[in-house]
Coordinates of C-alpha atoms (C1' of nucleotides) in Angstrom, one line a residue:
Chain D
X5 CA 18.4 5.0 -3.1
X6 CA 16.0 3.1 -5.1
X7 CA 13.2 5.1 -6.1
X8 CA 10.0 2.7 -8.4
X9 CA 13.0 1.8 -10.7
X10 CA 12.7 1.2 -14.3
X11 CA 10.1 1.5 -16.4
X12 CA 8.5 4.6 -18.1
X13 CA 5.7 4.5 -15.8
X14 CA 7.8 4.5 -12.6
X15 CA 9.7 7.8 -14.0
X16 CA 5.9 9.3 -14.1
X17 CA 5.3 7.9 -10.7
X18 CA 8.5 9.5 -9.4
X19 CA 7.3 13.0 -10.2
X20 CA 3.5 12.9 -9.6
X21 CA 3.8 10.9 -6.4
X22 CA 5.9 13.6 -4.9
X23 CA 4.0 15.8 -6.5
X24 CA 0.6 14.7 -4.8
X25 CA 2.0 13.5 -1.4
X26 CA 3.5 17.1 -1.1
X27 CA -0.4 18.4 -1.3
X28 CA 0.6 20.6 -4.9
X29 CA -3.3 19.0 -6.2
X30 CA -5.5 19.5 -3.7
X31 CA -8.1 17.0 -2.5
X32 CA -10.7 17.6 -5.0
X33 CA -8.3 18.2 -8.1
X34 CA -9.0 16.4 -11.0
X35 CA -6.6 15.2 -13.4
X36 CA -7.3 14.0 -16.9
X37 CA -5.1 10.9 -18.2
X38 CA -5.1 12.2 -21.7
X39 CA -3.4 15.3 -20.6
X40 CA -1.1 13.8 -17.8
X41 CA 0.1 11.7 -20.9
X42 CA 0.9 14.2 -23.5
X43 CA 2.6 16.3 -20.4
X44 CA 4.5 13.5 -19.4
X45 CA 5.0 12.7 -22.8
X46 CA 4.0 8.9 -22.6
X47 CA 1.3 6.5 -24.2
X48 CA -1.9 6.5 -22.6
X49 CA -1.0 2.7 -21.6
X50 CA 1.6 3.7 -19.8
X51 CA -0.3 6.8 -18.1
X52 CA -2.7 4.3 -17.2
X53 CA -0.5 2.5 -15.3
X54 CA 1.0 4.8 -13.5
X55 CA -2.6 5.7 -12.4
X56 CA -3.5 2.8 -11.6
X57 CA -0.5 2.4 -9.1
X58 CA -1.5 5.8 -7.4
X59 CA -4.8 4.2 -7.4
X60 CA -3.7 1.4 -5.5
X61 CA -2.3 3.9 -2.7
X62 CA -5.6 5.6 -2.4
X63 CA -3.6 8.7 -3.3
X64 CA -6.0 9.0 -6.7
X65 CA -9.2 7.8 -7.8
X66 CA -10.5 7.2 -10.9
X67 CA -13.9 7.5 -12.1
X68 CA -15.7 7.7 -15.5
X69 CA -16.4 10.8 -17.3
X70 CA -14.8 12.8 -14.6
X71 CA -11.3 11.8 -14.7
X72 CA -8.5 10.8 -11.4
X73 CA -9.2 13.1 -8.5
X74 CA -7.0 13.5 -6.3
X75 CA -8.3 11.8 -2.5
X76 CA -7.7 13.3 0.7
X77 CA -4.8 12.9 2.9
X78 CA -6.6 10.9 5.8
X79 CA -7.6 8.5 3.0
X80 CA -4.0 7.7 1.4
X81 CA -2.5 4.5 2.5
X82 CA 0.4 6.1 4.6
X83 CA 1.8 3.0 5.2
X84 CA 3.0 2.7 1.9
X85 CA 6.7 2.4 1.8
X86 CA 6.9 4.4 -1.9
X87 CA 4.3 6.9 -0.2
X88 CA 6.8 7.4 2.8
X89 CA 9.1 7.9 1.1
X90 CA 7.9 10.8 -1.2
X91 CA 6.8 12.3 2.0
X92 CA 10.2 12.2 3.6
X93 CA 11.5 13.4 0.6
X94 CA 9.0 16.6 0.2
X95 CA 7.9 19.3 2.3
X96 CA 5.9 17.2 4.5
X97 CA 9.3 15.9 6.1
X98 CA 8.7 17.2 9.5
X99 CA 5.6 16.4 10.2
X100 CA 5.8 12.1 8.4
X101 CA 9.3 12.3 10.6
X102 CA 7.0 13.4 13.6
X103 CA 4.2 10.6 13.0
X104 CA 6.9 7.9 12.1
X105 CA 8.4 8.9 15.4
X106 CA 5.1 8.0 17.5
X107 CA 4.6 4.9 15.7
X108 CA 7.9 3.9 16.9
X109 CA 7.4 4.7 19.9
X110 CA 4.3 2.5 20.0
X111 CA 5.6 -0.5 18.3
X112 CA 9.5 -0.9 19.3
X113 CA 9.2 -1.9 23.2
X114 CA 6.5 -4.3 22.5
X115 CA 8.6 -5.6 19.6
X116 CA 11.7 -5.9 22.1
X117 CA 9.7 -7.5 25.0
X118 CA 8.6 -10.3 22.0
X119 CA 12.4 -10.3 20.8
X120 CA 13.4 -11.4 24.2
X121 CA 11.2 -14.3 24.0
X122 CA 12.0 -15.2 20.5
X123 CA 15.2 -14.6 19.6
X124 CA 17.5 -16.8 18.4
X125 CA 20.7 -18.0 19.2
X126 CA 22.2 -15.9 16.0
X127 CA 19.6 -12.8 16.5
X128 CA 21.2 -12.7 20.3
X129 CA 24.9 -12.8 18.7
X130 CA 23.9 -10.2 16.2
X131 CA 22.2 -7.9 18.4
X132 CA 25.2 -8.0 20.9
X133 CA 27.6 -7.4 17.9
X134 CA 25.4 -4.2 17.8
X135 CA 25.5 -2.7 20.4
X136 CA 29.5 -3.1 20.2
X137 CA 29.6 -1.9 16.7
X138 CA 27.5 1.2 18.1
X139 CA 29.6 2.2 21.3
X140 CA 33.0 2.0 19.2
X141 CA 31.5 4.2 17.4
X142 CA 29.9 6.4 19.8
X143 CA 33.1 9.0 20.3
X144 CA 34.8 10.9 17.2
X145 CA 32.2 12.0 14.8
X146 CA 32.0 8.5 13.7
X147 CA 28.3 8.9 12.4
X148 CA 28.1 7.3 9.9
X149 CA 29.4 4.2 11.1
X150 CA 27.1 4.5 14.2
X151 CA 24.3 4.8 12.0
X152 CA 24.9 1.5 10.3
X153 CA 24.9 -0.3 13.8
X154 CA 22.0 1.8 15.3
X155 CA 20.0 1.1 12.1
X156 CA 20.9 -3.5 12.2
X157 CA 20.3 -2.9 15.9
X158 CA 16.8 -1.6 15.6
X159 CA 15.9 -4.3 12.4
X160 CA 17.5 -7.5 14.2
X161 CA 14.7 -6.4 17.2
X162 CA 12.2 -5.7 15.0
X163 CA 12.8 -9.1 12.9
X164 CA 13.3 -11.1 16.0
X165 CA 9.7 -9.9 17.2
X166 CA 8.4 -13.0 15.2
X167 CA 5.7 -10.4 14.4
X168 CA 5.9 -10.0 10.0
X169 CA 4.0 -6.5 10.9
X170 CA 6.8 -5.3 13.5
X171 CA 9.7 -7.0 10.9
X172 CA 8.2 -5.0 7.9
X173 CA 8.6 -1.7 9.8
X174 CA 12.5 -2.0 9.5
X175 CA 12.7 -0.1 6.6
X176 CA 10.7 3.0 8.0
X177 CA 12.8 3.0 11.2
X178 CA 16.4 2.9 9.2
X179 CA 14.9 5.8 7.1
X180 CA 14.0 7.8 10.3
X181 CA 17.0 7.0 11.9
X182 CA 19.4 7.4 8.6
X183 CA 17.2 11.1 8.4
X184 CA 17.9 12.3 11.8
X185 CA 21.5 11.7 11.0
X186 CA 21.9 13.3 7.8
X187 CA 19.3 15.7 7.5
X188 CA 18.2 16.9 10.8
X189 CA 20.4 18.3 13.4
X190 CA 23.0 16.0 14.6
X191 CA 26.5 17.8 14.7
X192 CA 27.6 16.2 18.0
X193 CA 28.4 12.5 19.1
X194 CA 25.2 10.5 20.2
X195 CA 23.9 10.7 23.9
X196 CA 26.3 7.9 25.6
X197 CA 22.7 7.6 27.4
X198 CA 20.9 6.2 24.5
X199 CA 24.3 4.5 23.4
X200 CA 24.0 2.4 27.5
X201 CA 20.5 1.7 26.9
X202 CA 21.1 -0.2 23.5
X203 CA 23.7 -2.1 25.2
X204 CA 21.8 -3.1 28.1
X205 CA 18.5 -3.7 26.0
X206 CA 20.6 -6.4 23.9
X207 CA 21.5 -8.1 27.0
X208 CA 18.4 -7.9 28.6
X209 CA 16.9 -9.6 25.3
X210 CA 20.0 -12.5 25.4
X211 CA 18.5 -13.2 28.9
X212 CA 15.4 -13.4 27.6
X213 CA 14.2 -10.5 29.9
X214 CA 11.2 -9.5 28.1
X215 CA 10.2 -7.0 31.0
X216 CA 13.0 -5.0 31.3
X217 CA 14.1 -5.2 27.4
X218 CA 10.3 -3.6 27.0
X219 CA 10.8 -0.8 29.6
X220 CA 14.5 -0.2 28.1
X221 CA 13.5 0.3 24.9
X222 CA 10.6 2.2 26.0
X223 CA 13.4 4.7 27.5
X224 CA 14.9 4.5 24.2
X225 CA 11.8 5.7 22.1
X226 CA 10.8 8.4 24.5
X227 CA 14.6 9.8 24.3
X228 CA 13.6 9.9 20.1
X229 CA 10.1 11.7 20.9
X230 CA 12.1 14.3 23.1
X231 CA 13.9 15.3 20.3
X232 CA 11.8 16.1 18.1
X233 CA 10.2 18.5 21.3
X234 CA 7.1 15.9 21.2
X235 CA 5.7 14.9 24.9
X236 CA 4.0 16.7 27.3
X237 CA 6.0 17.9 30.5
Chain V
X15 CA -17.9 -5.3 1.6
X16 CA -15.9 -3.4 -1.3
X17 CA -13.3 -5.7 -2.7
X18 CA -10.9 -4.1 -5.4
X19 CA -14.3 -2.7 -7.4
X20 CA -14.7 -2.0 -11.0
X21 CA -12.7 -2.2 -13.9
X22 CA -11.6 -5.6 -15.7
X23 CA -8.1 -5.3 -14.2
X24 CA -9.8 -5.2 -10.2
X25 CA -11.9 -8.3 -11.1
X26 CA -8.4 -10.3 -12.2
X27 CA -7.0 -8.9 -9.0
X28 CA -9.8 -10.0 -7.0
X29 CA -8.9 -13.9 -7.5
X30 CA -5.1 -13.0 -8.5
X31 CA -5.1 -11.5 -5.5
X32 CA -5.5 -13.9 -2.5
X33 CA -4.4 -16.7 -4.9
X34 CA -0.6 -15.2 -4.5
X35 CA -1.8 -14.0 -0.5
X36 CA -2.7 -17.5 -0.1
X37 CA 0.9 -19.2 -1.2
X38 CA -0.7 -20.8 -4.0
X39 CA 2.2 -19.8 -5.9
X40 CA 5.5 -20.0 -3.7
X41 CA 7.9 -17.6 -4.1
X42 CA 10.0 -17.3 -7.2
X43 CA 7.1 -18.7 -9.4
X44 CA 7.3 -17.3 -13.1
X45 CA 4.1 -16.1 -14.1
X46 CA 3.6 -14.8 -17.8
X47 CA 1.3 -11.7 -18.4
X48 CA 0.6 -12.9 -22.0
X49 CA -0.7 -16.3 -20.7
X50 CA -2.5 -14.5 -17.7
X51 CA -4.2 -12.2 -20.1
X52 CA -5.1 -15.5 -21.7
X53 CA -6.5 -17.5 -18.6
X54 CA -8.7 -14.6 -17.3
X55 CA -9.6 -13.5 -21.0
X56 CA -8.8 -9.7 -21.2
X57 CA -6.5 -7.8 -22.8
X58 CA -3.0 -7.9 -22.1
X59 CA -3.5 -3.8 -21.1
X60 CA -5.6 -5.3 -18.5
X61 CA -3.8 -7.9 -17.4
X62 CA -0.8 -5.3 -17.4
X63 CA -2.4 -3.1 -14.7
X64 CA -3.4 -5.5 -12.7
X65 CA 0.9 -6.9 -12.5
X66 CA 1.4 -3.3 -12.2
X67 CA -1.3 -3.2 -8.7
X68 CA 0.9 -6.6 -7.6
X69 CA 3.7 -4.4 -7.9
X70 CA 3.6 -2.3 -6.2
X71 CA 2.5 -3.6 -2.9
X72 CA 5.5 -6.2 -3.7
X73 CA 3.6 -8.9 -4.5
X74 CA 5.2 -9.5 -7.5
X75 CA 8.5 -8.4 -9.6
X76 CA 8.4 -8.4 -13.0
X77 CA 11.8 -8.1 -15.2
X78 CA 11.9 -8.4 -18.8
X79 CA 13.1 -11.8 -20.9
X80 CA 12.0 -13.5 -17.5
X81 CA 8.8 -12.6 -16.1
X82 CA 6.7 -11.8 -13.5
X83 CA 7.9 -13.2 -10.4
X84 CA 6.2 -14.1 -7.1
X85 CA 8.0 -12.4 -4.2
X86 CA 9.1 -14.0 -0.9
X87 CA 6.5 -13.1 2.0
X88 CA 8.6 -11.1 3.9
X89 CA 8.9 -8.6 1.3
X90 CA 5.0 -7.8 0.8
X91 CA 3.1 -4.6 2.2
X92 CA 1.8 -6.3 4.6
X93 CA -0.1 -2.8 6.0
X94 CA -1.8 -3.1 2.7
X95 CA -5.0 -2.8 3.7
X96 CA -6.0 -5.0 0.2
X97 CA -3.6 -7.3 1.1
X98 CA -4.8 -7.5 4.5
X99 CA -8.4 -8.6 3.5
X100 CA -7.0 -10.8 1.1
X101 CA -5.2 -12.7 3.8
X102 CA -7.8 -12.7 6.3
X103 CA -10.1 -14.0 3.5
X104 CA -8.2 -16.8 2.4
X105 CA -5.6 -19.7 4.2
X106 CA -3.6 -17.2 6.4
X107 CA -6.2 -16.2 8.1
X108 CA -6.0 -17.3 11.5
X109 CA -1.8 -15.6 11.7
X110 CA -3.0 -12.7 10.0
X111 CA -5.5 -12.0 12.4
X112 CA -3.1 -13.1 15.4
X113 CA -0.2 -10.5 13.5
X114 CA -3.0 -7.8 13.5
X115 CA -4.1 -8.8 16.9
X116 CA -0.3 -8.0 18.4
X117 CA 0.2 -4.7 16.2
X118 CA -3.0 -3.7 17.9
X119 CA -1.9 -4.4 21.3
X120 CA 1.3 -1.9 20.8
X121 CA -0.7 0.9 19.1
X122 CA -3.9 1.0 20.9
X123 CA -2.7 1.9 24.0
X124 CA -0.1 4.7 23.0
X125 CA -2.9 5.8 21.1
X126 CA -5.6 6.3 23.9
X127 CA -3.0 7.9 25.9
X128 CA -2.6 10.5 23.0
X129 CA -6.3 10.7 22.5
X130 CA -6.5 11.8 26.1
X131 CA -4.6 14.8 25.8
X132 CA -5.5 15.6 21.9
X133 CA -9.0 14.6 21.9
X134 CA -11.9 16.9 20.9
X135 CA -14.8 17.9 22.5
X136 CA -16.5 16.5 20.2
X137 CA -14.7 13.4 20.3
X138 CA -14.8 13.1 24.1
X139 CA -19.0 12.9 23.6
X140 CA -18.9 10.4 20.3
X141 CA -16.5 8.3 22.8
X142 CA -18.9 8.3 25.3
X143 CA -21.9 7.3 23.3
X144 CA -19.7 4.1 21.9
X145 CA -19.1 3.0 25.6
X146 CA -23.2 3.7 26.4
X147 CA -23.9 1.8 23.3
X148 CA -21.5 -1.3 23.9
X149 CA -23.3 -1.5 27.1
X150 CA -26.5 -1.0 26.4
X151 CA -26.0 -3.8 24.1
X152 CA -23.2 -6.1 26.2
X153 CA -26.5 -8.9 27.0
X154 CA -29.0 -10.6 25.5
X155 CA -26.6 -11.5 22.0
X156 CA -26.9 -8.2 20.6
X157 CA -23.5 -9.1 19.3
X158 CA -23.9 -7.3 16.0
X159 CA -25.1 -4.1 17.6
X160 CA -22.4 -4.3 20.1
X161 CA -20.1 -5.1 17.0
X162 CA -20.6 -2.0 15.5
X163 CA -20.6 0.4 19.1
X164 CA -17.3 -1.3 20.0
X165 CA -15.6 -0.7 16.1
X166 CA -17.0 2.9 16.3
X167 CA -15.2 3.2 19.6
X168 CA -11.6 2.2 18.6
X169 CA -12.0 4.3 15.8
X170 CA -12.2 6.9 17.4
X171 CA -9.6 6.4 20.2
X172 CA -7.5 6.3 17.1
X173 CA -8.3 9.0 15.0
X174 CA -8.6 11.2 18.7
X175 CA -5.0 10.4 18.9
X176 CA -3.9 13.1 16.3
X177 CA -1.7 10.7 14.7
X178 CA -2.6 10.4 10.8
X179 CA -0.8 6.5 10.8
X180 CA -2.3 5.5 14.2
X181 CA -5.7 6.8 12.6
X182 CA -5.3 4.8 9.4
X183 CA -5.3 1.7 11.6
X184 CA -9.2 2.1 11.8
X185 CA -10.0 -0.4 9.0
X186 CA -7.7 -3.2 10.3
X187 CA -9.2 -2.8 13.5
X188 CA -12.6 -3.1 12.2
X189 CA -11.6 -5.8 10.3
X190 CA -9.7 -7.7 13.5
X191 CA -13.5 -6.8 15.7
X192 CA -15.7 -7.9 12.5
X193 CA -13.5 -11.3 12.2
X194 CA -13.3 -12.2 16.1
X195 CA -17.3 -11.4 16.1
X196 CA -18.7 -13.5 12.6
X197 CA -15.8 -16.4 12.1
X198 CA -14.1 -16.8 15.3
X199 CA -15.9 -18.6 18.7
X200 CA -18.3 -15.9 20.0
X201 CA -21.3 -17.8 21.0
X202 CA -21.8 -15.4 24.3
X203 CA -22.2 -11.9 25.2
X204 CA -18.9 -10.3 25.8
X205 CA -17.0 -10.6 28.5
X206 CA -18.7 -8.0 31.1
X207 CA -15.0 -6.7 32.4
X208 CA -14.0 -5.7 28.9
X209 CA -17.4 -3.4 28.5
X210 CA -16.5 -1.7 31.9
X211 CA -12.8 -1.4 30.7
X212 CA -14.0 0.8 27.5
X213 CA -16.5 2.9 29.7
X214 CA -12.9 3.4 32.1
X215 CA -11.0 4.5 29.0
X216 CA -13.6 7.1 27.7
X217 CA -13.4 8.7 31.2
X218 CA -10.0 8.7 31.4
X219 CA -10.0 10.2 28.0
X220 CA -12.7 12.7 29.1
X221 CA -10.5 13.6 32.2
X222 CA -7.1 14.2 29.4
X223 CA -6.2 10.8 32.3
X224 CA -3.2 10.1 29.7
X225 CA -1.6 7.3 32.1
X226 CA -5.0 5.6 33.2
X227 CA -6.2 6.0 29.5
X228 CA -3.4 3.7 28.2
X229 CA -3.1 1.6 31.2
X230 CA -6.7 0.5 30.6
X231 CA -6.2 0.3 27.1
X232 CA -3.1 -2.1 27.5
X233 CA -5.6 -4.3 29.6
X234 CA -8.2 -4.6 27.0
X235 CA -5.8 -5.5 24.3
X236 CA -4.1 -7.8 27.3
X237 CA -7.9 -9.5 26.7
X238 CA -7.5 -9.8 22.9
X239 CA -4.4 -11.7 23.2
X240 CA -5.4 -14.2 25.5
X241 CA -8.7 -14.6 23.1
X242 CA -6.3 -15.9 20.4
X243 CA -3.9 -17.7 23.0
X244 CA -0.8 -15.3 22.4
X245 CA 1.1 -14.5 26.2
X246 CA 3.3 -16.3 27.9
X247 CA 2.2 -17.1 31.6
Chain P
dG20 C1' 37.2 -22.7 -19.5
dT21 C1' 36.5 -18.1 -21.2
dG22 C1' 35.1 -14.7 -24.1
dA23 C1' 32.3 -12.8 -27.7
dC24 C1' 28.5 -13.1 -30.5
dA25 C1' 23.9 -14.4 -32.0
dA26 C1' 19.1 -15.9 -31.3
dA27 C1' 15.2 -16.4 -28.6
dT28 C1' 12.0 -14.5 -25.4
dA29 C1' 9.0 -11.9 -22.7
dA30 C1' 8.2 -7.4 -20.9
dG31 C1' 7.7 -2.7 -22.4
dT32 C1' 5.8 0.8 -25.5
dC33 C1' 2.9 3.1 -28.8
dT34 C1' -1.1 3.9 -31.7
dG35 C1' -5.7 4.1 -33.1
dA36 C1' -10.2 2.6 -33.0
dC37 C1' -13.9 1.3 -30.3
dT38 C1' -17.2 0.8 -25.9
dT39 C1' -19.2 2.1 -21.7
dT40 C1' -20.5 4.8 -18.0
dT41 C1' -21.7 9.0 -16.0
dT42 C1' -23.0 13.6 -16.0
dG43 C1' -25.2 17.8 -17.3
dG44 C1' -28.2 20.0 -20.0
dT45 C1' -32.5 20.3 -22.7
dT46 C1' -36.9 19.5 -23.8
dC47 C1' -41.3 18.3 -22.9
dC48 C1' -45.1 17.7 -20.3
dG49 C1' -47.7 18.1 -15.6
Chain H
dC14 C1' -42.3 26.4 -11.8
dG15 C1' -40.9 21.6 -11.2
dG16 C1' -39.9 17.1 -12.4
dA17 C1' -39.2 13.2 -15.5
dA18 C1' -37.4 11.5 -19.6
dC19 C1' -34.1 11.9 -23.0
dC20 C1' -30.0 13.1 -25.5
dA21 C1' -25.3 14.3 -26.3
dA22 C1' -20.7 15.0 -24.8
dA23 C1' -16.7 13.7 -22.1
dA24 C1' -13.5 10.9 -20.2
dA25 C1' -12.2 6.5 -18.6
dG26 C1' -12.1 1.7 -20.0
dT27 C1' -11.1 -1.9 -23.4
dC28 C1' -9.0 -4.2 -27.2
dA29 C1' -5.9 -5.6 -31.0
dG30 C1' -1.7 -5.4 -33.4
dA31 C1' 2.8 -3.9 -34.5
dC32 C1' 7.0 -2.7 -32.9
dT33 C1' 11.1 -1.9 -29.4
dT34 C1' 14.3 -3.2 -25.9
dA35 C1' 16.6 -5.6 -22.4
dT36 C1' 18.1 -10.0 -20.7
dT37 C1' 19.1 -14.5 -20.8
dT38 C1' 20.8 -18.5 -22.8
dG39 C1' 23.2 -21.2 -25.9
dT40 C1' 26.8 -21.7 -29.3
dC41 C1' 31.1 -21.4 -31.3
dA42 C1' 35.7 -20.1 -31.7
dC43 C1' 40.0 -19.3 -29.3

DNA sequence: GTGACAAATAAGTCTGACTTTTTGGTTCCG
DNA sequence: CGGAACCAAAAAGTCAGACTTATTTGTCAC
């Protein structure tokens, strides 16, 4: 999938923001652009940029005379998509999969309590075509295809939210979901559970149920926390 | 309060910025970096990490022989905390701070319920002081002490929660409190129920109450809505 | 109309010289 | 011994100009 793309800075960005996300400099480190340049084996213009982008993420900061040091974790801007990504992507997987899952689990229910007030006529359709898409593909190692449906379910709530903050998150939920199918364990067919509750919170939203598709999709998220062993018994 | 700060390329940001924030340019506009460089009289370096910044929180696109391209709304970083006090600072203000306002009201109260069980010591007693400060300070319009008790205190509940993207939420919050306090309608002290409702939530929090701790929480963010006129009756 | 080819265009890249700020040391008094 | 003033080095910041490369658009032949 698409990493910064093209340009001789983003090949820079795609191997020091890894790099720094996956805590190889520590907070503290300083890094010169001269020699990040000649390492890299770019201009200094084009080191520059790529600085200034890592800037922009609070991962780096730049001052004079002493050179780009690299900032603490609790300062980074983790809602960066780029920045999730390169997490997902490193060693810190388990634990950004862990705080991802939280957030969801936060943000969802309210999102499908607002969807069931806002939704459109099309969003309803879409939503509805699923949760179909999901349950024939719920038996026979058909995971992939589930995935698809899971993944549109969960941005078609999201988006119908109304909310832009709740729509942007699409893309972090499809790579949560798309990672607990590919890289975490999923040998079996879904929970037929989970697969009930999508279908139900999809009507519950067509009604315009904003109560019940909140507490639904609150069962929903909790089933994700459980997974990943988080909740207290 | 810090804007983009120094360089050449954070002062072009700085009206750049919440120029494209502000839809001054709709989407699909072709800007030029040559002619930018021109109009804000720097270098094109310059002007080419500043469209590199705009890039990257997908502000912009740029693609050779045609340009650099404003992007469609939906497709900016919106939990750019940049782009955030752009928006509040220009034209958008009033549904950024209703977007923010929502996002809050989902995260907040997840959040004090994880604070109850995770929070430190420490924490517990910094809570604590917040809640004796709002009070001490809820009459006689102390509003800017009370401002600063009351951001203090969500910041805290946040970070308490042990979750590194709930805690990152700190600034918006503080910028949400700050706005409702110096541009919104706030002639009067605070409402009395809300100060008694953060007292509540630090001794829930104290007690590890998870359930009463997010149950109050929900009803002071309840109180946020209805400030801006969000809920259905 | 379709295909190939050529020209125009704007971003992308590199280089080298120069400026500015910050820091750390040194020296010179008190 | 301590502090203030000063100096020099270091690294980011800035600029200008030349060159490369990809992409689009227009043209011309078939």
């Amino acid at each position: 999938m698409s990493t910064t793309g093209r340009g001789l800075h983003g090949r820079v960005l795609d191997t020091l923001g890894p790099a720094i996300t996956a805590g190889e400099y520590p907070p503290g480190s300083v890094l010169r652009t001269d020699e990040l340049a000649q390492r890299f084996d770019v201009s200094r213009s084009v080191m520059r940029e790529a600085v200034r982008v890592l800037e922009s993420m609070h991962l780096v900061a730049s001052r004079r005379r002493v050179g780009v040091t690299v900032r603490p974790k609790a300062e980074w801007n983790v809602y960066d998509p780029q920045v999730i990504r390169w997490r997902l992507a490193g060693a810190d997987r388990p634990h950004q999969l862990r705080s991802l899952t939280v957030l969801r689990s936060a943000i969802e229910p309210v999102a499908a309590g607002l969807a069931a007030k806002f939704a459109s006529a099309e969003q309803c359709a879409e939503l509805t075509e699923c949760a179909i898409g999901m349950v024939a593909n719920s038996r026979g190692h058909k995971l992939e295809d589930y995935l698809v449906h899971d993944v549109a379910f969960h941005r078609v709530i999201l988006a119908a939210s109304g909310n832009e903050m709740f729509a942007r998150l699409g893309d972090v939920v499809a790579e949560v979901l798309a990672g607990r199918t590919h890289h975490e364990v999923m040998f079996e067919d879904p929970d037929p559970a989970a697969v009930t509750l999508h279908v139900q919170v999809a009507e519950a939203v067509r009604e315009g149920d904003a109560v019940r598709a909140e507490a639904l999709t609150r069962e929903i998220t909790v089933g994700a926390l459980q997974e990943l062993d988080i909740l207290a018994p």
